[in-house]
């Protein structure tokens, strides 16, 4: 009788242990798939090859929650978070500018202020290029350009706003 109870208790514990292991394995796999890929700098996110970022264009890097753009030889990483109240700011291909859908702030391709309630231009992250690959340091945020500062690129809107208002 006692042996029967011991066997039942053992099977029950083994079953619970197996279920717990399967749960842990699933959680580990999910975390491993979803976590941002970090570069050798710890807070850095490995992104794309530098030659993928075209002059005059913008590349979104969702793992870094940032955009990459180029001015000559310089690569600039722009945080996608609006400095006003934190909405994600999409890049409007047809106008060639960033347009915040929440309260209408507009920024040029470098994230410099154009209009709206934002207190400054879009914030930036330091970048580093190693073996032709861009690493974005998402742990460090540099405040965007001053609201009153002149734009450093001469790129007026290329077409109508995605919001249809600018
Ligand atoms: S959050 Fe972007 S303008 Fe308000």
Short mmCIF file of N, CA and C and ligand atoms in Angstrom, two decimals:
data_model
loop_
_atom_site.label_atom_id
_atom_site.label_comp_id
_atom_site.label_asym_id
_atom_site.label_seq_id
_atom_site.Cartn_x
_atom_site.Cartn_y
_atom_site.Cartn_z
N UNK A 1 0.83 -1.21 0.00
CA UNK A 1 0.00 0.00 0.00
C UNK A 1 0.86 1.25 0.00
N UNK A 2 1.82 1.26 0.98
CA UNK A 2 2.71 2.41 1.05
C UNK A 2 3.52 2.57 -0.22
N UNK A 3 3.93 1.39 -0.75
CA UNK A 3 4.71 1.44 -1.99
C UNK A 3 3.87 2.02 -3.12
N UNK A 4 2.55 1.67 -3.13
CA UNK A 4 1.64 2.17 -4.15
C UNK A 4 1.51 3.70 -4.04
N UNK A 5 1.36 4.20 -2.81
CA UNK A 5 1.24 5.65 -2.60
C UNK A 5 2.52 6.35 -2.99
N UNK A 6 3.68 5.75 -2.61
CA UNK A 6 4.95 6.36 -2.97
C UNK A 6 5.11 6.46 -4.49
N UNK A 7 4.67 5.39 -5.18
CA UNK A 7 4.78 5.40 -6.64
C UNK A 7 3.88 6.50 -7.24
N UNK A 8 2.66 6.62 -6.68
CA UNK A 8 1.73 7.66 -7.18
C UNK A 8 2.31 9.05 -6.93
N UNK A 9 2.89 9.25 -5.73
CA UNK A 9 3.48 10.55 -5.41
C UNK A 9 4.65 10.85 -6.33
N UNK A 10 5.46 9.82 -6.60
CA UNK A 10 6.61 10.01 -7.49
C UNK A 10 6.16 10.39 -8.90
N UNK A 11 5.16 9.65 -9.43
CA UNK A 11 4.66 9.94 -10.79
C UNK A 11 4.08 11.35 -10.84
N UNK A 12 3.36 11.72 -9.80
CA UNK A 12 2.76 13.06 -9.76
C UNK A 12 3.83 14.15 -9.76
N UNK A 13 4.88 13.95 -8.94
CA UNK A 13 5.95 14.95 -8.89
C UNK A 13 6.71 15.00 -10.21
N UNK A 14 6.96 13.82 -10.79
CA UNK A 14 7.68 13.78 -12.07
C UNK A 14 6.87 14.50 -13.15
N UNK A 15 5.57 14.28 -13.13
CA UNK A 15 4.69 14.93 -14.11
C UNK A 15 4.75 16.46 -13.96
N UNK A 16 4.64 16.94 -12.71
CA UNK A 16 4.69 18.38 -12.47
C UNK A 16 6.05 18.96 -12.85
N UNK A 17 7.10 18.20 -12.54
CA UNK A 17 8.45 18.66 -12.91
C UNK A 17 8.60 18.77 -14.41
N UNK A 18 8.06 17.79 -15.14
CA UNK A 18 8.13 17.83 -16.61
C UNK A 18 7.39 19.02 -17.18
N UNK A 19 6.20 19.28 -16.64
CA UNK A 19 5.42 20.43 -17.12
C UNK A 19 6.17 21.73 -16.84
N UNK A 20 6.78 21.82 -15.65
CA UNK A 20 7.55 23.02 -15.32
C UNK A 20 8.73 23.20 -16.26
N UNK A 21 9.42 22.10 -16.60
CA UNK A 21 10.55 22.19 -17.53
C UNK A 21 10.11 22.65 -18.91
N UNK A 22 8.98 22.11 -19.37
CA UNK A 22 8.47 22.53 -20.69
C UNK A 22 8.13 24.02 -20.67
N UNK A 23 7.52 24.47 -19.56
CA UNK A 23 7.20 25.90 -19.43
C UNK A 23 8.44 26.76 -19.46
N UNK A 24 9.47 26.32 -18.73
CA UNK A 24 10.73 27.08 -18.70
C UNK A 24 11.37 27.13 -20.09
N UNK A 25 11.36 25.99 -20.77
CA UNK A 25 11.95 25.94 -22.12
C UNK A 25 11.20 26.88 -23.06
N UNK A 26 9.88 26.92 -22.96
CA UNK A 26 9.09 27.82 -23.80
C UNK A 26 9.38 29.27 -23.50
N UNK A 27 9.49 29.59 -22.21
CA UNK A 27 9.78 30.98 -21.83
C UNK A 27 11.16 31.40 -22.32
N UNK A 28 12.13 30.50 -22.18
CA UNK A 28 13.50 30.81 -22.65
C UNK A 28 13.52 31.05 -24.16
N UNK A 29 12.83 30.16 -24.90
CA UNK A 29 12.81 30.29 -26.35
C UNK A 29 12.16 31.62 -26.76
N UNK A 30 11.04 31.98 -26.13
CA UNK A 30 10.37 33.24 -26.46
C UNK A 30 11.28 34.43 -26.18
N UNK A 31 11.94 34.41 -25.02
CA UNK A 31 12.82 35.52 -24.67
C UNK A 31 13.98 35.61 -25.66
N UNK A 32 14.54 34.46 -26.00
CA UNK A 32 15.70 34.44 -26.89
C UNK A 32 15.33 34.95 -28.29
N UNK A 33 14.10 34.66 -28.72
CA UNK A 33 13.67 35.12 -30.04
C UNK A 33 13.35 36.60 -30.06
N UNK A 34 12.78 37.10 -28.98
CA UNK A 34 12.26 38.47 -28.98
C UNK A 34 13.24 39.52 -28.48
N UNK A 35 14.29 39.13 -27.77
CA UNK A 35 15.19 40.14 -27.19
C UNK A 35 15.95 40.86 -28.30
N UNK A 36 16.22 42.18 -28.10
CA UNK A 36 17.03 42.88 -29.08
C UNK A 36 18.44 42.30 -29.11
N UNK A 37 19.03 42.25 -30.29
CA UNK A 37 20.40 41.74 -30.40
C UNK A 37 21.38 42.83 -30.01
N UNK A 38 22.17 42.55 -29.04
CA UNK A 38 23.14 43.52 -28.54
C UNK A 38 24.50 43.29 -29.17
N UNK A 39 25.19 44.36 -29.41
CA UNK A 39 26.54 44.27 -29.94
C UNK A 39 27.54 44.15 -28.82
N UNK A 40 28.82 44.21 -29.15
CA UNK A 40 29.86 44.01 -28.15
C UNK A 40 29.92 45.13 -27.11
N UNK A 41 29.27 46.28 -27.38
CA UNK A 41 29.32 47.39 -26.45
C UNK A 41 28.31 47.30 -25.33
N UNK A 42 27.52 46.24 -25.23
CA UNK A 42 26.57 46.08 -24.14
C UNK A 42 25.24 46.74 -24.42
N UNK A 43 25.20 48.08 -24.44
CA UNK A 43 23.96 48.79 -24.72
C UNK A 43 23.73 48.99 -26.20
N UNK A 44 24.59 48.43 -26.99
CA UNK A 44 24.50 48.66 -28.42
C UNK A 44 23.62 47.61 -29.11
N UNK A 45 22.99 48.04 -30.19
CA UNK A 45 22.21 47.13 -31.02
C UNK A 45 22.88 47.07 -32.38
N UNK A 46 23.20 45.86 -32.80
CA UNK A 46 23.78 45.67 -34.13
C UNK A 46 22.67 45.88 -35.15
N UNK A 47 22.89 46.74 -36.15
CA UNK A 47 21.80 47.05 -37.08
C UNK A 47 22.13 46.56 -38.48
N UNK A 48 22.40 47.46 -39.39
CA UNK A 48 22.57 47.09 -40.81
C UNK A 48 23.93 47.55 -41.29
N UNK A 49 24.30 47.08 -42.47
CA UNK A 49 25.54 47.55 -43.08
C UNK A 49 25.41 49.03 -43.42
N UNK A 50 26.50 49.77 -43.24
CA UNK A 50 26.46 51.21 -43.47
C UNK A 50 26.08 51.54 -44.91
N UNK A 51 26.48 50.71 -45.86
CA UNK A 51 26.18 51.05 -47.25
C UNK A 51 24.73 50.78 -47.62
N UNK A 52 23.94 50.26 -46.69
CA UNK A 52 22.50 50.06 -46.92
C UNK A 52 21.74 51.38 -46.72
N UNK A 53 22.35 52.30 -45.97
CA UNK A 53 21.69 53.58 -45.68
C UNK A 53 22.01 54.56 -46.81
N UNK A 54 21.02 54.90 -47.63
CA UNK A 54 21.31 55.74 -48.79
C UNK A 54 21.33 57.22 -48.44
N UNK A 55 22.10 57.99 -49.18
CA UNK A 55 22.06 59.45 -49.04
C UNK A 55 20.64 59.91 -49.36
N UNK A 56 20.08 60.70 -48.46
CA UNK A 56 18.74 61.23 -48.69
C UNK A 56 17.63 60.29 -48.26
N UNK A 57 17.98 59.10 -47.79
CA UNK A 57 16.95 58.15 -47.39
C UNK A 57 16.97 57.86 -45.90
N UNK A 58 16.01 57.08 -45.46
CA UNK A 58 15.88 56.71 -44.06
C UNK A 58 15.63 55.21 -43.97
N UNK A 59 16.33 54.55 -43.05
CA UNK A 59 16.14 53.12 -42.82
C UNK A 59 15.65 52.94 -41.39
N UNK A 60 14.55 52.25 -41.23
CA UNK A 60 14.03 52.00 -39.87
C UNK A 60 14.68 50.75 -39.31
N UNK A 61 15.11 50.83 -38.04
CA UNK A 61 15.68 49.68 -37.35
C UNK A 61 14.82 49.42 -36.13
N UNK A 62 13.89 48.50 -36.27
CA UNK A 62 12.92 48.29 -35.20
C UNK A 62 13.56 47.75 -33.92
N UNK A 63 14.63 46.95 -34.06
CA UNK A 63 15.29 46.39 -32.86
C UNK A 63 15.88 47.50 -31.99
N UNK A 64 16.21 48.64 -32.61
CA UNK A 64 16.77 49.77 -31.86
C UNK A 64 15.73 50.85 -31.63
N UNK A 65 14.54 50.65 -32.16
CA UNK A 65 13.47 51.67 -32.11
C UNK A 65 14.02 53.01 -32.58
N UNK A 66 14.67 52.95 -33.73
CA UNK A 66 15.35 54.14 -34.24
C UNK A 66 15.35 54.12 -35.77
N UNK A 67 15.71 55.26 -36.33
CA UNK A 67 15.90 55.38 -37.76
C UNK A 67 17.36 55.73 -38.02
N UNK A 68 17.86 55.26 -39.14
CA UNK A 68 19.21 55.63 -39.57
C UNK A 68 19.09 56.48 -40.82
N UNK A 69 19.85 57.56 -40.86
CA UNK A 69 19.90 58.36 -42.07
C UNK A 69 21.34 58.81 -42.27
N UNK A 70 21.60 59.34 -43.44
CA UNK A 70 22.98 59.66 -43.79
C UNK A 70 23.05 61.10 -44.29
N UNK A 71 24.12 61.79 -43.87
CA UNK A 71 24.45 63.11 -44.43
C UNK A 71 25.92 63.02 -44.81
N UNK A 72 26.17 62.86 -46.08
CA UNK A 72 27.55 62.65 -46.54
C UNK A 72 28.08 61.35 -45.97
N UNK A 73 29.21 61.43 -45.25
CA UNK A 73 29.79 60.23 -44.65
C UNK A 73 29.23 59.93 -43.27
N UNK A 74 28.46 60.86 -42.74
CA UNK A 74 27.97 60.70 -41.36
C UNK A 74 26.65 59.94 -41.32
N UNK A 75 26.59 58.93 -40.44
CA UNK A 75 25.35 58.20 -40.18
C UNK A 75 24.76 58.75 -38.88
N UNK A 76 23.47 59.06 -38.92
CA UNK A 76 22.79 59.60 -37.74
C UNK A 76 21.68 58.62 -37.34
N UNK A 77 21.64 58.27 -36.04
CA UNK A 77 20.57 57.41 -35.51
C UNK A 77 19.58 58.28 -34.76
N UNK A 78 18.33 58.24 -35.20
CA UNK A 78 17.29 59.10 -34.64
C UNK A 78 16.29 58.22 -33.88
N UNK A 79 16.04 58.57 -32.63
CA UNK A 79 15.05 57.83 -31.83
C UNK A 79 13.67 58.02 -32.45
N UNK A 80 12.89 56.94 -32.50
CA UNK A 80 11.55 57.05 -33.10
C UNK A 80 10.54 57.64 -32.12
N UNK A 81 11.00 57.94 -30.90
CA UNK A 81 10.09 58.44 -29.86
C UNK A 81 9.97 59.96 -29.94
N UNK A 82 8.77 60.46 -30.07
CA UNK A 82 8.57 61.91 -30.20
C UNK A 82 8.97 62.62 -28.90
N UNK A 83 9.76 63.70 -28.98
CA UNK A 83 10.16 64.42 -27.77
C UNK A 83 8.99 65.12 -27.08
N UNK A 84 7.84 65.22 -27.74
CA UNK A 84 6.69 65.87 -27.12
C UNK A 84 6.10 64.96 -26.04
N UNK A 85 5.36 63.94 -26.42
CA UNK A 85 4.75 63.05 -25.43
C UNK A 85 5.05 61.58 -25.70
N UNK A 86 6.04 61.32 -26.54
CA UNK A 86 6.54 59.94 -26.65
C UNK A 86 5.90 59.06 -27.69
N UNK A 87 5.04 59.60 -28.56
CA UNK A 87 4.47 58.74 -29.61
C UNK A 87 5.58 58.29 -30.57
N UNK A 88 5.33 57.17 -31.25
CA UNK A 88 6.25 56.74 -32.29
C UNK A 88 6.02 57.61 -33.51
N UNK A 89 7.11 58.17 -34.04
CA UNK A 89 6.99 59.09 -35.17
C UNK A 89 7.40 58.36 -36.45
N UNK A 90 6.47 58.15 -37.37
CA UNK A 90 6.83 57.48 -38.63
C UNK A 90 7.47 58.45 -39.61
N UNK A 91 8.28 57.89 -40.52
CA UNK A 91 8.85 58.68 -41.60
C UNK A 91 7.89 58.62 -42.78
N UNK A 92 7.54 59.79 -43.31
CA UNK A 92 6.63 59.87 -44.45
C UNK A 92 7.47 59.91 -45.73
N UNK A 93 7.44 58.84 -46.50
CA UNK A 93 8.27 58.76 -47.71
C UNK A 93 7.89 59.84 -48.71
N UNK A 94 6.60 60.12 -48.85
CA UNK A 94 6.19 61.05 -49.91
C UNK A 94 6.56 62.50 -49.60
N UNK A 95 6.63 62.86 -48.33
CA UNK A 95 7.04 64.23 -48.00
C UNK A 95 8.52 64.30 -47.65
N UNK A 96 9.11 63.15 -47.30
CA UNK A 96 10.52 63.12 -46.92
C UNK A 96 10.77 63.71 -45.56
N UNK A 97 9.77 63.64 -44.67
CA UNK A 97 9.95 64.17 -43.33
C UNK A 97 9.25 63.26 -42.31
N UNK A 98 9.63 63.45 -41.06
CA UNK A 98 8.98 62.71 -39.98
C UNK A 98 7.73 63.49 -39.56
N UNK A 99 6.62 62.76 -39.39
CA UNK A 99 5.36 63.42 -39.05
C UNK A 99 4.71 62.66 -37.89
N UNK A 100 4.62 63.31 -36.76
CA UNK A 100 4.05 62.66 -35.58
C UNK A 100 2.52 62.62 -35.70
N UNK A 101 1.93 61.44 -35.58
CA UNK A 101 0.48 61.34 -35.76
C UNK A 101 -0.32 61.83 -34.55
N UNK A 102 0.35 62.05 -33.42
CA UNK A 102 -0.40 62.36 -32.20
C UNK A 102 -0.84 63.83 -32.12
N UNK A 103 0.12 64.75 -32.29
CA UNK A 103 -0.24 66.17 -32.17
C UNK A 103 0.35 67.00 -33.30
N UNK A 104 0.83 66.35 -34.34
CA UNK A 104 1.20 67.05 -35.57
C UNK A 104 2.60 67.65 -35.63
N UNK A 105 3.50 67.25 -34.75
CA UNK A 105 4.87 67.77 -34.89
C UNK A 105 5.50 67.20 -36.16
N UNK A 106 6.29 68.03 -36.82
CA UNK A 106 6.93 67.64 -38.07
C UNK A 106 8.42 67.94 -37.98
N UNK A 107 9.22 67.02 -38.51
CA UNK A 107 10.68 67.12 -38.45
C UNK A 107 11.24 66.80 -39.84
N UNK A 108 12.37 67.39 -40.14
CA UNK A 108 13.00 67.04 -41.42
C UNK A 108 13.67 65.66 -41.33
N UNK A 109 14.34 65.27 -42.38
CA UNK A 109 14.92 63.92 -42.44
C UNK A 109 15.95 63.66 -41.35
N UNK A 110 16.57 64.73 -40.83
CA UNK A 110 17.55 64.59 -39.75
C UNK A 110 16.89 64.68 -38.37
N UNK A 111 15.57 64.81 -38.36
CA UNK A 111 14.87 64.93 -37.09
C UNK A 111 14.88 66.34 -36.55
N UNK A 112 15.24 67.32 -37.38
CA UNK A 112 15.27 68.71 -36.92
C UNK A 112 13.85 69.29 -36.99
N UNK A 113 13.57 70.17 -36.04
CA UNK A 113 12.22 70.71 -35.87
C UNK A 113 11.72 71.49 -37.10
N UNK A 114 10.48 71.24 -37.46
CA UNK A 114 9.81 72.05 -38.48
C UNK A 114 8.56 72.71 -37.93
N UNK A 115 7.69 71.98 -37.30
CA UNK A 115 6.49 72.60 -36.74
C UNK A 115 5.86 71.69 -35.70
N UNK A 116 4.94 72.27 -34.92
CA UNK A 116 4.20 71.48 -33.94
C UNK A 116 4.65 71.74 -32.52
N UNK A 117 4.00 71.08 -31.55
CA UNK A 117 4.22 71.37 -30.13
C UNK A 117 5.47 70.75 -29.51
N UNK A 118 6.23 69.97 -30.26
CA UNK A 118 7.41 69.32 -29.67
C UNK A 118 8.38 70.37 -29.12
N UNK A 119 9.03 70.11 -27.99
CA UNK A 119 9.95 71.09 -27.42
C UNK A 119 11.30 71.17 -28.13
N UNK A 120 11.62 70.19 -28.99
CA UNK A 120 12.92 70.15 -29.68
C UNK A 120 12.84 69.17 -30.84
N UNK A 121 13.95 69.08 -31.56
CA UNK A 121 14.04 68.08 -32.61
C UNK A 121 14.09 66.68 -32.01
N UNK A 122 14.05 65.68 -32.89
CA UNK A 122 14.04 64.29 -32.42
C UNK A 122 15.38 63.91 -31.79
N UNK A 123 15.30 63.13 -30.72
CA UNK A 123 16.52 62.73 -30.00
C UNK A 123 17.33 61.74 -30.84
N UNK A 124 18.60 61.62 -30.46
CA UNK A 124 19.52 60.78 -31.23
C UNK A 124 20.26 59.80 -30.32
N UNK A 125 20.81 58.77 -30.95
CA UNK A 125 21.66 57.81 -30.25
C UNK A 125 23.05 57.83 -30.88
N UNK A 126 24.09 57.65 -30.09
CA UNK A 126 25.43 57.53 -30.67
C UNK A 126 25.52 56.29 -31.57
N UNK A 127 26.29 56.41 -32.62
CA UNK A 127 26.50 55.26 -33.51
C UNK A 127 27.99 54.97 -33.61
N UNK A 128 28.27 53.72 -33.94
CA UNK A 128 29.64 53.27 -34.14
C UNK A 128 29.60 52.30 -35.31
N UNK A 129 30.61 52.40 -36.17
CA UNK A 129 30.67 51.48 -37.32
C UNK A 129 31.87 50.56 -37.14
N UNK A 130 31.60 49.27 -37.18
CA UNK A 130 32.67 48.28 -37.05
C UNK A 130 32.53 47.28 -38.19
N UNK A 131 33.59 47.09 -38.95
CA UNK A 131 33.58 46.18 -40.11
C UNK A 131 32.41 46.48 -41.03
N UNK A 132 32.10 47.77 -41.20
CA UNK A 132 31.05 48.17 -42.12
C UNK A 132 29.64 48.04 -41.58
N UNK A 133 29.49 47.62 -40.30
CA UNK A 133 28.17 47.44 -39.70
C UNK A 133 27.92 48.55 -38.68
N UNK A 134 26.70 49.07 -38.67
CA UNK A 134 26.35 50.17 -37.76
C UNK A 134 25.83 49.60 -36.44
N UNK A 135 26.41 50.05 -35.34
CA UNK A 135 25.93 49.72 -34.00
C UNK A 135 25.32 50.98 -33.40
N UNK A 136 24.11 50.85 -32.87
CA UNK A 136 23.40 51.99 -32.28
C UNK A 136 23.36 51.80 -30.77
N UNK A 137 23.83 52.79 -30.03
CA UNK A 137 23.85 52.72 -28.57
C UNK A 137 22.53 53.25 -28.02
N UNK A 138 21.57 52.34 -27.85
CA UNK A 138 20.23 52.76 -27.42
C UNK A 138 20.18 53.12 -25.94
N UNK A 139 21.24 52.79 -25.20
CA UNK A 139 21.27 53.12 -23.77
C UNK A 139 21.57 54.60 -23.56
N UNK A 140 22.11 55.24 -24.59
CA UNK A 140 22.44 56.67 -24.47
C UNK A 140 21.58 57.48 -25.43
N UNK A 141 20.98 58.53 -24.90
CA UNK A 141 20.10 59.39 -25.70
C UNK A 141 20.64 60.81 -25.64
N UNK A 142 20.84 61.40 -26.82
CA UNK A 142 21.28 62.79 -26.90
C UNK A 142 20.08 63.63 -27.29
N UNK A 143 19.84 64.70 -26.54
CA UNK A 143 18.67 65.54 -26.83
C UNK A 143 18.73 66.05 -28.26
N UNK A 144 17.57 66.09 -28.89
CA UNK A 144 17.48 66.55 -30.27
C UNK A 144 17.86 68.01 -30.42
N UNK A 145 18.05 68.45 -31.67
CA UNK A 145 18.45 69.84 -31.93
C UNK A 145 17.41 70.83 -31.38
N UNK A 146 17.88 72.02 -31.00
CA UNK A 146 16.99 73.05 -30.46
C UNK A 146 15.88 73.38 -31.45
N UNK A 147 14.75 73.75 -30.88
CA UNK A 147 13.57 74.08 -31.69
C UNK A 147 13.84 75.26 -32.62
N UNK A 148 14.61 76.23 -32.16
CA UNK A 148 14.83 77.43 -32.97
C UNK A 148 16.04 77.33 -33.88
N UNK A 149 16.76 76.24 -33.80
CA UNK A 149 17.99 76.12 -34.60
C UNK A 149 17.66 76.00 -36.09
N UNK A 150 18.48 76.61 -36.95
CA UNK A 150 18.23 76.46 -38.39
C UNK A 150 18.48 75.02 -38.83
N UNK A 151 17.77 74.60 -39.85
CA UNK A 151 17.95 73.25 -40.37
C UNK A 151 19.32 73.14 -41.04
N UNK A 152 19.98 72.02 -40.84
CA UNK A 152 21.32 71.85 -41.40
C UNK A 152 21.29 71.22 -42.78
N UNK A 153 20.13 70.73 -43.22
CA UNK A 153 20.01 70.20 -44.58
C UNK A 153 18.96 71.01 -45.33
N UNK A 154 19.18 71.18 -46.60
CA UNK A 154 18.26 71.97 -47.42
C UNK A 154 17.35 71.02 -48.18
N UNK A 155 16.36 70.50 -47.46
CA UNK A 155 15.44 69.54 -48.07
C UNK A 155 14.00 69.92 -47.72
N UNK A 156 13.41 70.80 -48.51
CA UNK A 156 12.00 71.13 -48.26
C UNK A 156 11.14 69.89 -48.50
N UNK A 157 9.88 69.90 -48.03
CA UNK A 157 9.02 68.72 -48.23
C UNK A 157 9.00 68.31 -49.70
N UNK A 158 9.18 67.02 -49.94
CA UNK A 158 9.27 66.52 -51.31
C UNK A 158 7.89 66.29 -51.92
N UNK A 159 6.85 66.31 -51.10
CA UNK A 159 5.50 66.06 -51.59
C UNK A 159 4.51 66.26 -50.47
N UNK A 160 3.27 65.86 -50.68
CA UNK A 160 2.26 66.06 -49.65
C UNK A 160 2.53 65.25 -48.40
N UNK A 161 2.06 65.78 -47.29
CA UNK A 161 2.20 65.10 -46.02
C UNK A 161 1.39 63.81 -45.99
N UNK A 162 1.86 62.83 -45.24
CA UNK A 162 1.09 61.60 -45.07
C UNK A 162 -0.18 61.88 -44.28
N UNK A 163 -0.15 62.92 -43.43
CA UNK A 163 -1.32 63.29 -42.67
C UNK A 163 -2.25 64.19 -43.49
N UNK A 164 -1.76 64.66 -44.63
CA UNK A 164 -2.58 65.49 -45.49
C UNK A 164 -2.76 66.91 -45.02
N UNK A 165 -1.91 67.34 -44.07
CA UNK A 165 -2.10 68.68 -43.51
C UNK A 165 -0.90 69.60 -43.71
N UNK A 166 0.29 69.06 -44.02
CA UNK A 166 1.49 69.89 -44.01
C UNK A 166 1.98 70.19 -45.41
S1 LIG B 1 3.62 63.15 -29.18
FE1 LIG B 1 4.39 63.85 -31.07
S2 LIG B 1 3.53 65.81 -31.28
FE2 LIG B 1 2.75 65.11 -29.42
#
